[in-house]
Coordinates of N, CA, C and O in Angstrom, one line a residue:
X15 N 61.3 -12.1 51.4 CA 60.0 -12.7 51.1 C 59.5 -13.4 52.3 O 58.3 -13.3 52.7
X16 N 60.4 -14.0 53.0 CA 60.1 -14.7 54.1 C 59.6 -13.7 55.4 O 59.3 -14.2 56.5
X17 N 59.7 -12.7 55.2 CA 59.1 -11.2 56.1 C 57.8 -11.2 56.0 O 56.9 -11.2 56.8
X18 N 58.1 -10.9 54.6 CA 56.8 -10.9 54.5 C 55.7 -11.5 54.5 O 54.7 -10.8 54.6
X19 N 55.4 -13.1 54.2 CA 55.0 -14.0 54.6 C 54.4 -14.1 56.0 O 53.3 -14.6 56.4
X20 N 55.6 -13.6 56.6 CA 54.7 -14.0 58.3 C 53.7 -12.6 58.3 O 52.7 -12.8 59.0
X21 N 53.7 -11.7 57.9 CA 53.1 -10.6 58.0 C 52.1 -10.5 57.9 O 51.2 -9.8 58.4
X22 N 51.9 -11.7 56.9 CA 50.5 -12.2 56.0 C 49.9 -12.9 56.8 O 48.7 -13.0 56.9
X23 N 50.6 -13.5 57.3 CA 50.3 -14.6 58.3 C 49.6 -13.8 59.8 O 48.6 -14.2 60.4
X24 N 50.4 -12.7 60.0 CA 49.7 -12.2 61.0 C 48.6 -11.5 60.6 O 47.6 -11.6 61.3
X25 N 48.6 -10.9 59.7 CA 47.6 -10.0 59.8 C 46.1 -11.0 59.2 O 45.0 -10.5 59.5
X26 N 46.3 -12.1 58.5 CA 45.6 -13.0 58.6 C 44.9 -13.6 60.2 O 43.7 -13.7 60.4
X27 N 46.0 -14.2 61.3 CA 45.5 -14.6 62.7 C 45.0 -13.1 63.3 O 44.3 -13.2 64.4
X28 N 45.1 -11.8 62.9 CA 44.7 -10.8 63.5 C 43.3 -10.4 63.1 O 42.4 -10.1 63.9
X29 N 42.9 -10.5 61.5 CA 41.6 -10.6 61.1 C 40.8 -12.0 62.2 O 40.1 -11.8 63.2
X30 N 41.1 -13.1 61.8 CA 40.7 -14.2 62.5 C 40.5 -13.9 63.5 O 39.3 -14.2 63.7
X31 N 41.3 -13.4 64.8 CA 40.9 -13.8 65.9 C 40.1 -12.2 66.4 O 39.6 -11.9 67.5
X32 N 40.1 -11.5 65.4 CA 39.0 -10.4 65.7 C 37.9 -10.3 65.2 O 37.3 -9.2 65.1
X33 N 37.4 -11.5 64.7 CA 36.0 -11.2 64.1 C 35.3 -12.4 65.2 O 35.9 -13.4 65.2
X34 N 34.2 -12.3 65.9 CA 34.1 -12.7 67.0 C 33.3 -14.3 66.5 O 32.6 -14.2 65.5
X35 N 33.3 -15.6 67.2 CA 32.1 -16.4 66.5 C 30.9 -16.2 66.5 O 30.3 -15.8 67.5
X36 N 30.2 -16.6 65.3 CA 28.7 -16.3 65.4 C 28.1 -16.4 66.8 O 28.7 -17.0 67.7
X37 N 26.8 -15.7 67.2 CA 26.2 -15.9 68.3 C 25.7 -17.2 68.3 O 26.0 -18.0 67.4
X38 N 25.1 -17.6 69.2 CA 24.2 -18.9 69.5 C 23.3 -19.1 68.6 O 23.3 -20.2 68.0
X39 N 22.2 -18.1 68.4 CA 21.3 -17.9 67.3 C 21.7 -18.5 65.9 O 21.2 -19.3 65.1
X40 N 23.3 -17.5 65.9 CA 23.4 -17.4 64.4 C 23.8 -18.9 64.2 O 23.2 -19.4 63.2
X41 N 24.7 -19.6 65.0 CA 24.5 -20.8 65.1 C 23.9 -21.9 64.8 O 24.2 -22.8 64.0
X42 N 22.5 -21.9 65.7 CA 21.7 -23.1 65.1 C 21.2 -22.1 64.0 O 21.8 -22.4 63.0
X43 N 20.7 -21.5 63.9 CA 20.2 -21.0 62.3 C 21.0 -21.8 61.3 O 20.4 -22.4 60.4
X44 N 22.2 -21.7 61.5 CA 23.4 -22.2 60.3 C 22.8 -23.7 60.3 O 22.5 -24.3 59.2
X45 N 22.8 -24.3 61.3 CA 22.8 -26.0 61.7 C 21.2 -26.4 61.1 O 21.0 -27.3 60.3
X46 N 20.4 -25.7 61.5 CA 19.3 -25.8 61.2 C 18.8 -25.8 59.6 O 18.0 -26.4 59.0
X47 N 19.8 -24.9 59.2 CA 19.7 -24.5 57.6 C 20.2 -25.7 57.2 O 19.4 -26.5 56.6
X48 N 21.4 -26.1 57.5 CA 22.3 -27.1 56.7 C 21.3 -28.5 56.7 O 21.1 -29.2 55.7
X49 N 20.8 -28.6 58.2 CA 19.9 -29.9 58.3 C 18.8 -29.7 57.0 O 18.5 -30.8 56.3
X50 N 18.2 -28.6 56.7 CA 17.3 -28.6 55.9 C 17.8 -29.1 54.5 O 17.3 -30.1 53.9
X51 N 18.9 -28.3 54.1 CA 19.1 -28.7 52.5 C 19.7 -30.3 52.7 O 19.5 -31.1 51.8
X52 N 20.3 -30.5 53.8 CA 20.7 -32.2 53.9 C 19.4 -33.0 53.3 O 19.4 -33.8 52.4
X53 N 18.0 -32.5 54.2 CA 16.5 -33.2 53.8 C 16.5 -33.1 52.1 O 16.3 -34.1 51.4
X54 N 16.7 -31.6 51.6 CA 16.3 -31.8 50.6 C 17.0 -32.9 49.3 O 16.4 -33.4 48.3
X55 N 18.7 -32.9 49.7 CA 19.3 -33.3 49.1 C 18.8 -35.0 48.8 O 18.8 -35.6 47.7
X56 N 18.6 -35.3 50.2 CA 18.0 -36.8 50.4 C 16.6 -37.0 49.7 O 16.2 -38.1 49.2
X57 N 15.9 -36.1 49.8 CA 14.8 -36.5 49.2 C 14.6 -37.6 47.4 O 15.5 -38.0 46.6
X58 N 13.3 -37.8 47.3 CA 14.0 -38.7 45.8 C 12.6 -38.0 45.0 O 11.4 -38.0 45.4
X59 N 13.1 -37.4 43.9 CA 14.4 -37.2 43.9 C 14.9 -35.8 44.4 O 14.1 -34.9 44.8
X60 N 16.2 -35.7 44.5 CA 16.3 -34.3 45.4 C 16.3 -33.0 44.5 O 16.5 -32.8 43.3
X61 N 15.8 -32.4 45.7 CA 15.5 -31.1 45.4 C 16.5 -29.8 45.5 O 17.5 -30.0 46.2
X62 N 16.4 -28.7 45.0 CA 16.7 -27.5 45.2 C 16.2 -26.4 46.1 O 14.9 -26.3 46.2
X63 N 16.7 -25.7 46.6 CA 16.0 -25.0 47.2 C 15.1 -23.6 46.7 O 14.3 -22.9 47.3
X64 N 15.4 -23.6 45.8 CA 14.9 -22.6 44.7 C 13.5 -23.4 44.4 O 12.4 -22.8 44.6
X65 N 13.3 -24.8 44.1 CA 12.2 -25.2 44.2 C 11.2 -25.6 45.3 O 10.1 -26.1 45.2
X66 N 11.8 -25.3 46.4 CA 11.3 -25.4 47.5 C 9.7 -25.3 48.0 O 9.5 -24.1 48.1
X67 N 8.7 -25.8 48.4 CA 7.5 -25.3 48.5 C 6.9 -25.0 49.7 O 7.6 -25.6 50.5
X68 N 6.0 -24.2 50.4 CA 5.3 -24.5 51.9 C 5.3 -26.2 52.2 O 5.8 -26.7 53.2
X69 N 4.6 -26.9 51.1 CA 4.6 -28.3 51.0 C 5.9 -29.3 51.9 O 6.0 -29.7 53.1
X70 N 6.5 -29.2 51.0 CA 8.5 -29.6 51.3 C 8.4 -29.1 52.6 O 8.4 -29.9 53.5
X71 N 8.4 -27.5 53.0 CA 8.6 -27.5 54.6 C 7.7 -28.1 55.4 O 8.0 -28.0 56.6
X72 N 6.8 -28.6 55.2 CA 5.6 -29.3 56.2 C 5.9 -30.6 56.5 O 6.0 -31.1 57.6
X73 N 6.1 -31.4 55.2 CA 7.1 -32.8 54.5 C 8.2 -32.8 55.8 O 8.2 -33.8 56.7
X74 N 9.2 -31.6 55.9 CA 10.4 -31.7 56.0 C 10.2 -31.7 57.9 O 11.0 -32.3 58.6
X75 N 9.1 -30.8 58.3 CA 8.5 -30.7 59.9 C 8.2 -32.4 60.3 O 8.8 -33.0 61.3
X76 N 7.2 -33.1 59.3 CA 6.9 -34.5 59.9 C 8.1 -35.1 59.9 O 8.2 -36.1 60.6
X77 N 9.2 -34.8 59.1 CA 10.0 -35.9 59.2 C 10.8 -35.5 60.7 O 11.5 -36.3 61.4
X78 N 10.7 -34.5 60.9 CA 11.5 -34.2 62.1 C 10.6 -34.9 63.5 O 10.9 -35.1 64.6
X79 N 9.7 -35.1 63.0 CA 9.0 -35.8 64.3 C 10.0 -36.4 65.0 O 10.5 -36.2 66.1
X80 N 10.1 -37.5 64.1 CA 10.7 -39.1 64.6 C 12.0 -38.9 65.5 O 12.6 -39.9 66.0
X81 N 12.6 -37.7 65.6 CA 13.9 -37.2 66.7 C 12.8 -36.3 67.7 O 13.6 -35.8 68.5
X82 N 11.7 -36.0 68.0 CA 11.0 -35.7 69.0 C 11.2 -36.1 70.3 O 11.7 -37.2 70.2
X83 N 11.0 -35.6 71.9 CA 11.2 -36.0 72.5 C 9.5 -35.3 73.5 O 9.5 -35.2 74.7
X84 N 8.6 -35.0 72.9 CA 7.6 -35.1 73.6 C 6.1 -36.0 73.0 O 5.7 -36.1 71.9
X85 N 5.7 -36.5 74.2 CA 4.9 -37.3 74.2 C 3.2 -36.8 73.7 O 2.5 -36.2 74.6
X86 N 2.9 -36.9 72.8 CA 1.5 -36.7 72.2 C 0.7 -37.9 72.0 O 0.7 -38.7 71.1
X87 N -0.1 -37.8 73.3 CA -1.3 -39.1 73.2 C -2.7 -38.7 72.1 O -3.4 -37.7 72.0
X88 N -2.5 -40.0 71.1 CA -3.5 -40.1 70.6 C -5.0 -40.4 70.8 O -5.3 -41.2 71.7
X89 N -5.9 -39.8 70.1 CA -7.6 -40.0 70.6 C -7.7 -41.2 71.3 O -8.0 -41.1 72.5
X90 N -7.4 -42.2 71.0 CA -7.8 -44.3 72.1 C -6.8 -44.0 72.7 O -6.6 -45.0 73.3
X91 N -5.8 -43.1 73.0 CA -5.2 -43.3 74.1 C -5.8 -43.4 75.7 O -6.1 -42.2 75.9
X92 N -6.0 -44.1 76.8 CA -7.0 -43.7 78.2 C -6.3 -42.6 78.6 O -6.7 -42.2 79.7
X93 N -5.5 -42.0 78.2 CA -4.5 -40.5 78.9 C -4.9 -39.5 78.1 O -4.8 -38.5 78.8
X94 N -5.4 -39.4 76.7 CA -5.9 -38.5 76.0 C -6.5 -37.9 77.0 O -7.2 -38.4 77.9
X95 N -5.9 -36.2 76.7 CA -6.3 -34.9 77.4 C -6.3 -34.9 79.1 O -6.9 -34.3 79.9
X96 N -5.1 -36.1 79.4 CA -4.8 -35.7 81.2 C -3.2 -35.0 81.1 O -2.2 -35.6 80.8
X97 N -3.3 -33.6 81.5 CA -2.1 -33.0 81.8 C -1.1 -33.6 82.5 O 0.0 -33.1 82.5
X98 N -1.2 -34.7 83.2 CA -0.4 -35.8 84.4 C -0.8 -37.1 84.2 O -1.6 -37.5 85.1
X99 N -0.5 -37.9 83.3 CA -0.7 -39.0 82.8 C -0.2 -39.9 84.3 O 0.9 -39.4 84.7
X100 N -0.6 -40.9 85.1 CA -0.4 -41.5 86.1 C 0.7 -42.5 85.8 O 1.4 -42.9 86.7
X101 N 0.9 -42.8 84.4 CA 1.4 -44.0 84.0 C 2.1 -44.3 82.4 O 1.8 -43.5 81.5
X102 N 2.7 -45.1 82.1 CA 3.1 -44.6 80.6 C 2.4 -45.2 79.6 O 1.6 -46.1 79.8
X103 N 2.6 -44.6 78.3 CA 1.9 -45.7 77.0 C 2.5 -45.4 75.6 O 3.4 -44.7 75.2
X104 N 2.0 -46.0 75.1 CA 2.4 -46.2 74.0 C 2.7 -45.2 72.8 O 3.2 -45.5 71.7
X105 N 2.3 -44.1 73.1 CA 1.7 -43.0 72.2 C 2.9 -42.6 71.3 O 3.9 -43.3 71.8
X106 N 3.3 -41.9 70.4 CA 4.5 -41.9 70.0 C 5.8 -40.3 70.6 O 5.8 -39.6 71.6
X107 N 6.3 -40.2 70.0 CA 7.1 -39.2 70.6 C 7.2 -38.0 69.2 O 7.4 -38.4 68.1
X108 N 6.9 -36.6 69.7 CA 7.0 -36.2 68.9 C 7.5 -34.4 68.8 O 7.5 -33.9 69.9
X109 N 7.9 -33.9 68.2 CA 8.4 -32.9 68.2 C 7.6 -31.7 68.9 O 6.5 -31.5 68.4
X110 N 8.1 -30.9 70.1 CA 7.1 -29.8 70.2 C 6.9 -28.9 69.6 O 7.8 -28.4 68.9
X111 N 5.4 -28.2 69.7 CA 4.9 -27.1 69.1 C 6.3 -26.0 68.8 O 6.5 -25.4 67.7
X112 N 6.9 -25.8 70.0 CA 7.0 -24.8 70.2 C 8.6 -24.7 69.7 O 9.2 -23.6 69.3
X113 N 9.3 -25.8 69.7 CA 10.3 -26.4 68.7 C 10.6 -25.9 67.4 O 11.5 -25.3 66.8
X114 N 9.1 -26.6 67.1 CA 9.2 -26.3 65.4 C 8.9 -24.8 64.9 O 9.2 -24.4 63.8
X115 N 8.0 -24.1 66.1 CA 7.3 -22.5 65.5 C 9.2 -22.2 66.0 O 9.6 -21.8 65.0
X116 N 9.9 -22.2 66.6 CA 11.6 -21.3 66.7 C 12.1 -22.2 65.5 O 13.3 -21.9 65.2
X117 N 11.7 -23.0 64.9 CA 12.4 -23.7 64.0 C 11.9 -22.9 62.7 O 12.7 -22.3 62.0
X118 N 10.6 -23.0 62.5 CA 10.2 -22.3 61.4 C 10.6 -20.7 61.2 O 10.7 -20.1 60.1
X119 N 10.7 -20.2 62.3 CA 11.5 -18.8 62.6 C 12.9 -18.7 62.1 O 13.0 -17.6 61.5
X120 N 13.9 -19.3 62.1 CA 15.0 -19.3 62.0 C 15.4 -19.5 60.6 O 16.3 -19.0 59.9
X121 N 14.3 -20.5 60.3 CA 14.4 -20.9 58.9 C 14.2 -19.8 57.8 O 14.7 -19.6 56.8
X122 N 13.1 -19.1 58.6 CA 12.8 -18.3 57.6 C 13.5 -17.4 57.3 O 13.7 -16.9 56.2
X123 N 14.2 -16.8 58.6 CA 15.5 -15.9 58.9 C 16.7 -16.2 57.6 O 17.2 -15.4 56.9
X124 N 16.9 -17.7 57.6 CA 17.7 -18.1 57.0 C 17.9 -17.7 55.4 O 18.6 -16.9 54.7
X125 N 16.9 -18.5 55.2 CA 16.1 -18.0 53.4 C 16.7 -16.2 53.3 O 17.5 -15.7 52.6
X126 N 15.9 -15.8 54.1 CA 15.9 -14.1 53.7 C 17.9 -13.8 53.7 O 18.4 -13.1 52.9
X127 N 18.6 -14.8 54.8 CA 19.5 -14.1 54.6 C 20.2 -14.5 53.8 O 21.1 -13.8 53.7
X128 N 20.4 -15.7 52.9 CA 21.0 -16.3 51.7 C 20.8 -15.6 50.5 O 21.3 -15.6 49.4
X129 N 19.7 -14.8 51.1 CA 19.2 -14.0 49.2 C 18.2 -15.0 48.3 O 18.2 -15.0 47.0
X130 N 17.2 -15.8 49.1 CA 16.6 -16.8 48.7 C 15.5 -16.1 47.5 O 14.6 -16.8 47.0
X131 N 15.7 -14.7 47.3 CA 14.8 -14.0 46.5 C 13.5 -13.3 47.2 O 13.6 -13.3 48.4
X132 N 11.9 -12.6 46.6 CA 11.5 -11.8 47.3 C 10.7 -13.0 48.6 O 10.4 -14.2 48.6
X133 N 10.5 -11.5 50.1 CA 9.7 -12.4 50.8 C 8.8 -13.6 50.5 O 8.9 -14.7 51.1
X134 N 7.8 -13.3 49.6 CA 6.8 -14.2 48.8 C 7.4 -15.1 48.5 O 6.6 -16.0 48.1
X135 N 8.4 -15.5 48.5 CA 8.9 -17.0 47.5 C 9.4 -17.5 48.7 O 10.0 -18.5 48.5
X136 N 9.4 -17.2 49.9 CA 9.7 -17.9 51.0 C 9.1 -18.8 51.6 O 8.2 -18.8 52.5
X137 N 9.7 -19.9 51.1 CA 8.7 -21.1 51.5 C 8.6 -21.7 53.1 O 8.3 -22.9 53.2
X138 N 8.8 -20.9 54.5 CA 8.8 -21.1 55.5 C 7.9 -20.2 55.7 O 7.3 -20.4 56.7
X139 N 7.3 -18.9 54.8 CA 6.3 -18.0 55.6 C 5.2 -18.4 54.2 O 4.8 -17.6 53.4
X140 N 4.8 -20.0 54.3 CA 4.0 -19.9 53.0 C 2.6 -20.1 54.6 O 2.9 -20.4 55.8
X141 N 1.6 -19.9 54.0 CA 0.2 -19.9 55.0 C 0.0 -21.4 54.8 O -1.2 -21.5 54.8
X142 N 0.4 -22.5 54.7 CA 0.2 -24.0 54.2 C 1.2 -24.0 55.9 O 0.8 -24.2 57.1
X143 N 2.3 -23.7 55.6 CA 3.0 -23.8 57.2 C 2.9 -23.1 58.6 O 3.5 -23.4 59.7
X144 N 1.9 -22.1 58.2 CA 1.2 -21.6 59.8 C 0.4 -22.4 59.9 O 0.7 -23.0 60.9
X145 N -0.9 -22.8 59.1 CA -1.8 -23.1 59.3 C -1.6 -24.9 60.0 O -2.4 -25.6 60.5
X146 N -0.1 -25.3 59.6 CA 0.4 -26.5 60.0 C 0.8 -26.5 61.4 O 0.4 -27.3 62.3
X147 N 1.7 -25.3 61.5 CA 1.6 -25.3 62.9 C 0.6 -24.9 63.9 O 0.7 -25.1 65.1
X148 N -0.2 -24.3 63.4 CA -1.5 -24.1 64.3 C -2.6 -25.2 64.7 O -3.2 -25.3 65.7
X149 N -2.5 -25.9 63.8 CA -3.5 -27.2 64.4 C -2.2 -28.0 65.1 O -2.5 -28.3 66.2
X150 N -0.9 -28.3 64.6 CA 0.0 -28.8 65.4 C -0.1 -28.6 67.1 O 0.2 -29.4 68.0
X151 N -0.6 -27.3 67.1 CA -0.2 -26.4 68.6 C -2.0 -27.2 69.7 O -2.5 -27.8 70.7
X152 N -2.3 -26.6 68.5 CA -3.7 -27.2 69.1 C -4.1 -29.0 69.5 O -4.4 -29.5 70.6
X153 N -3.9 -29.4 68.4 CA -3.3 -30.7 68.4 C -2.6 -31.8 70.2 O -3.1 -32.8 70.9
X154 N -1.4 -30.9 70.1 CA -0.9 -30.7 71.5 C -1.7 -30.9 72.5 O -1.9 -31.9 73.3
X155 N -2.4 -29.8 72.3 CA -2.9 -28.8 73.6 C -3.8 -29.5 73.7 O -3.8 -29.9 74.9
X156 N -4.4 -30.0 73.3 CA -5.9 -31.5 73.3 C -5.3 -32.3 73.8 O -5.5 -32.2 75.1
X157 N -4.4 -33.4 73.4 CA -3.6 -34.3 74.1 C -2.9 -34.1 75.2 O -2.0 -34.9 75.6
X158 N -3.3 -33.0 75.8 CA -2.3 -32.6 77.0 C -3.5 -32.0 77.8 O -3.1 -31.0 78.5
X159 N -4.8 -32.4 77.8 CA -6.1 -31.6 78.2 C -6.1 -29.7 78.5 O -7.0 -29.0 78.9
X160 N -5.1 -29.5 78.1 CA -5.0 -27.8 78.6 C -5.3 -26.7 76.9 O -4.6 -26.6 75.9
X161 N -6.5 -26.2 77.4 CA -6.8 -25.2 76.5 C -6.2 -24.0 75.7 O -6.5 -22.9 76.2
X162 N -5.6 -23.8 74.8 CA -4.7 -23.3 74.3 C -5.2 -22.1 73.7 O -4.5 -21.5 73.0
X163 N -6.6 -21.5 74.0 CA -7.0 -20.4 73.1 C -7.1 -19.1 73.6 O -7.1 -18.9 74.8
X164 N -7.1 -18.0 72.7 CA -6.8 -16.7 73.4 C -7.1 -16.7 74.7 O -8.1 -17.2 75.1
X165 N -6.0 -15.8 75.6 CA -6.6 -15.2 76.8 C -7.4 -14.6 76.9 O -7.4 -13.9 75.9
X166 N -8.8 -14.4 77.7 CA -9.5 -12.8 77.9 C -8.8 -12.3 78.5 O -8.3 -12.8 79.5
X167 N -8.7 -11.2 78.1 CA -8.2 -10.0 79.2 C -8.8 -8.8 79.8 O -9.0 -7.7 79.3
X168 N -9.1 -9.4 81.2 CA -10.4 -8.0 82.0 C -9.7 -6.6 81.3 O -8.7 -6.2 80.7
X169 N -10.9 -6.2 81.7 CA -10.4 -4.4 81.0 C -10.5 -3.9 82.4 O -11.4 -4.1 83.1
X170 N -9.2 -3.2 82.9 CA -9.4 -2.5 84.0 C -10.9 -1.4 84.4 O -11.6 -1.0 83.5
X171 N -11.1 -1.3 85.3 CA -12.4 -0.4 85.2 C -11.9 0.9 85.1 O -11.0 1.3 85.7
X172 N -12.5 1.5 84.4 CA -12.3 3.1 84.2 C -12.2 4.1 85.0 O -13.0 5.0 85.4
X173 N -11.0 4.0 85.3 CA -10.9 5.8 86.3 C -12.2 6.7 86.0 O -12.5 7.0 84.9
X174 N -12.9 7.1 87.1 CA -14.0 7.8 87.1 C -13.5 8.9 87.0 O -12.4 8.8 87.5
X175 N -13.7 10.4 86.5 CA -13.3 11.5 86.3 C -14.0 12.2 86.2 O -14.7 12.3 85.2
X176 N -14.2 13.2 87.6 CA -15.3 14.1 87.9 C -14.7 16.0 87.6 O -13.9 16.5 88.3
X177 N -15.2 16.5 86.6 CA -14.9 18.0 87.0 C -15.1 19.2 87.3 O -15.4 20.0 86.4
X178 N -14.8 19.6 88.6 CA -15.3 20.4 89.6 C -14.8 21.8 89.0 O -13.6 22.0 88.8
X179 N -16.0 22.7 88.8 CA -15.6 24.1 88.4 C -15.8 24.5 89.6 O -16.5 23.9 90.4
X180 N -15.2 25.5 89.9 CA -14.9 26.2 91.1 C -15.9 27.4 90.4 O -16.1 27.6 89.2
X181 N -16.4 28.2 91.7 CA -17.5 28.8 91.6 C -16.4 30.4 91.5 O -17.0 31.4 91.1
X182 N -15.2 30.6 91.7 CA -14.7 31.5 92.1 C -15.0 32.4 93.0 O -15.4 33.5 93.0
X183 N -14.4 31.2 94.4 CA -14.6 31.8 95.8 C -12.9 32.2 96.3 O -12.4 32.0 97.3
X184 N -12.5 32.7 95.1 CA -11.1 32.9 95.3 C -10.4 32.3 95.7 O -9.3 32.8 95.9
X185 N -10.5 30.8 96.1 CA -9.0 29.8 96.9 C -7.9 30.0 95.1 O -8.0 30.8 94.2
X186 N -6.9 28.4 95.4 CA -6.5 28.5 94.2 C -7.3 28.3 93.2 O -8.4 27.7 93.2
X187 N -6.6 28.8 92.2 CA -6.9 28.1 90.7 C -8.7 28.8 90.9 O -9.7 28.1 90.6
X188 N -8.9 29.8 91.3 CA -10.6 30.2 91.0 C -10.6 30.8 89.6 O -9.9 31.7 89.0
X189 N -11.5 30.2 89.2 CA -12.3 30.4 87.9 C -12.2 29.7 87.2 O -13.1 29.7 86.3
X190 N -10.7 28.5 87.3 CA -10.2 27.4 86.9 C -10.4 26.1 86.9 O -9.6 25.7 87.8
X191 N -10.8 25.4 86.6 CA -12.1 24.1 86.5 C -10.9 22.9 86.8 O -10.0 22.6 86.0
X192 N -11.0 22.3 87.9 CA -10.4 21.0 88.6 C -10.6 19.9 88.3 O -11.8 19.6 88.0
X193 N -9.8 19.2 88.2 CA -10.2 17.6 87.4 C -9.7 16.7 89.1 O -8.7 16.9 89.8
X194 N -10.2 16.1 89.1 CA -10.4 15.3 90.4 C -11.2 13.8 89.9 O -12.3 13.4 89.5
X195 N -9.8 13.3 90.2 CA -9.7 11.7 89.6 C -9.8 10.5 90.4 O -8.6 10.0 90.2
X196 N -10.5 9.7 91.1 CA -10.8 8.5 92.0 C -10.7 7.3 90.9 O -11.5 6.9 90.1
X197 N -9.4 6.9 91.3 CA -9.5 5.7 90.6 C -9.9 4.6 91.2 O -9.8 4.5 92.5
X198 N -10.3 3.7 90.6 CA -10.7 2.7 91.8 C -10.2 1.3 90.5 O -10.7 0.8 89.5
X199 N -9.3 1.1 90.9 CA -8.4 -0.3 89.7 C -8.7 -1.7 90.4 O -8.7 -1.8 91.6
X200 N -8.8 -2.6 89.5 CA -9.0 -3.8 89.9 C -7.5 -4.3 90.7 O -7.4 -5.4 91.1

């Protein structure tokens, strides 16, 4: 018996030590998830996640503010909209845009991979939480004077394309119509 015991034993440390640890990703995903249902549990009264709403996740983003570590100057701030604030103030500290959209990503990853039911019932991809992060982003981007809205993007100028029929003076290709291309690219 005692044989076989260690057998178990190994072939136990041999599963273990061959199944690799999660990636980094999978990681904070895990950490991120767990922080969530911790929120929900605390809430009063607490929730489930089956009850979950877009709401709850927006609830659950402000609360994450308050561990933020970027500075968002409000409208009376004299720094409102200077990219290089000369000096410090009072403004509060708050989570970045771009924080919470990998946060809301992960989360949502999360849900789908627990079997949280169909995409639709996923309360990280409800439009109450884009639309939260998009004024959030913008939000930002005011208090930090720098413009956050689509790029234009020049259109290269169009390859001119001229084509030359050959009169059939017998060189190559006579009778055979030449394409002769001058590009002229920005």
């Amino acid at each position: 018996m005692d044989g076989e015991t260690s057998t178990a034993k190994k072939a136990v440390a041999t599963v273990t030590s061959s199944t690799s640890s999660p990636s980094r990703y999978e990681a904070q995903k895990r950490r991120d998830w767990d922080t969530f249902l911790k929120y929900l549990k605390n809430c009063e009264p607490p929730l489930c996640q089956c009850r979950c709403s877009g709401a709850h996740v927006i609830e659950f983003l402000k609360y994450l503010d308050q561990f933020g570590k970027t500075k968002v100057h409000v409208a009376a701030c004299p720094f409102f909209g200077e990219p290089n604030p000369p000096s410090q103030c009072t403004c509060p500290l708050r989570q970045a845009w771009g924080s919470l959209d990998s946060l809301v990503g992960r989360q949502r990853a999360a849900f789908e991979d627990i079997g949280g039911g169909a995409p639709e019932s996923n309360p990280f991809a409800a439009n109450a939480v884009r639309i939260y992060l998009k004024e959030v982003r913008e939000a930002q981007a005011r208090a930090r004077g720098i413009p956050h809205g689509k790029k234009k993007w020049k259109r290269p100028r169009v390859a001119k394309a001229t084509l030359n029929a050959d009169d059939g003076g017998g060189g190559r290709g006579s009778g055979v119509a030449a394409l002769v291309v001058s590009a002229t690219m920005v």
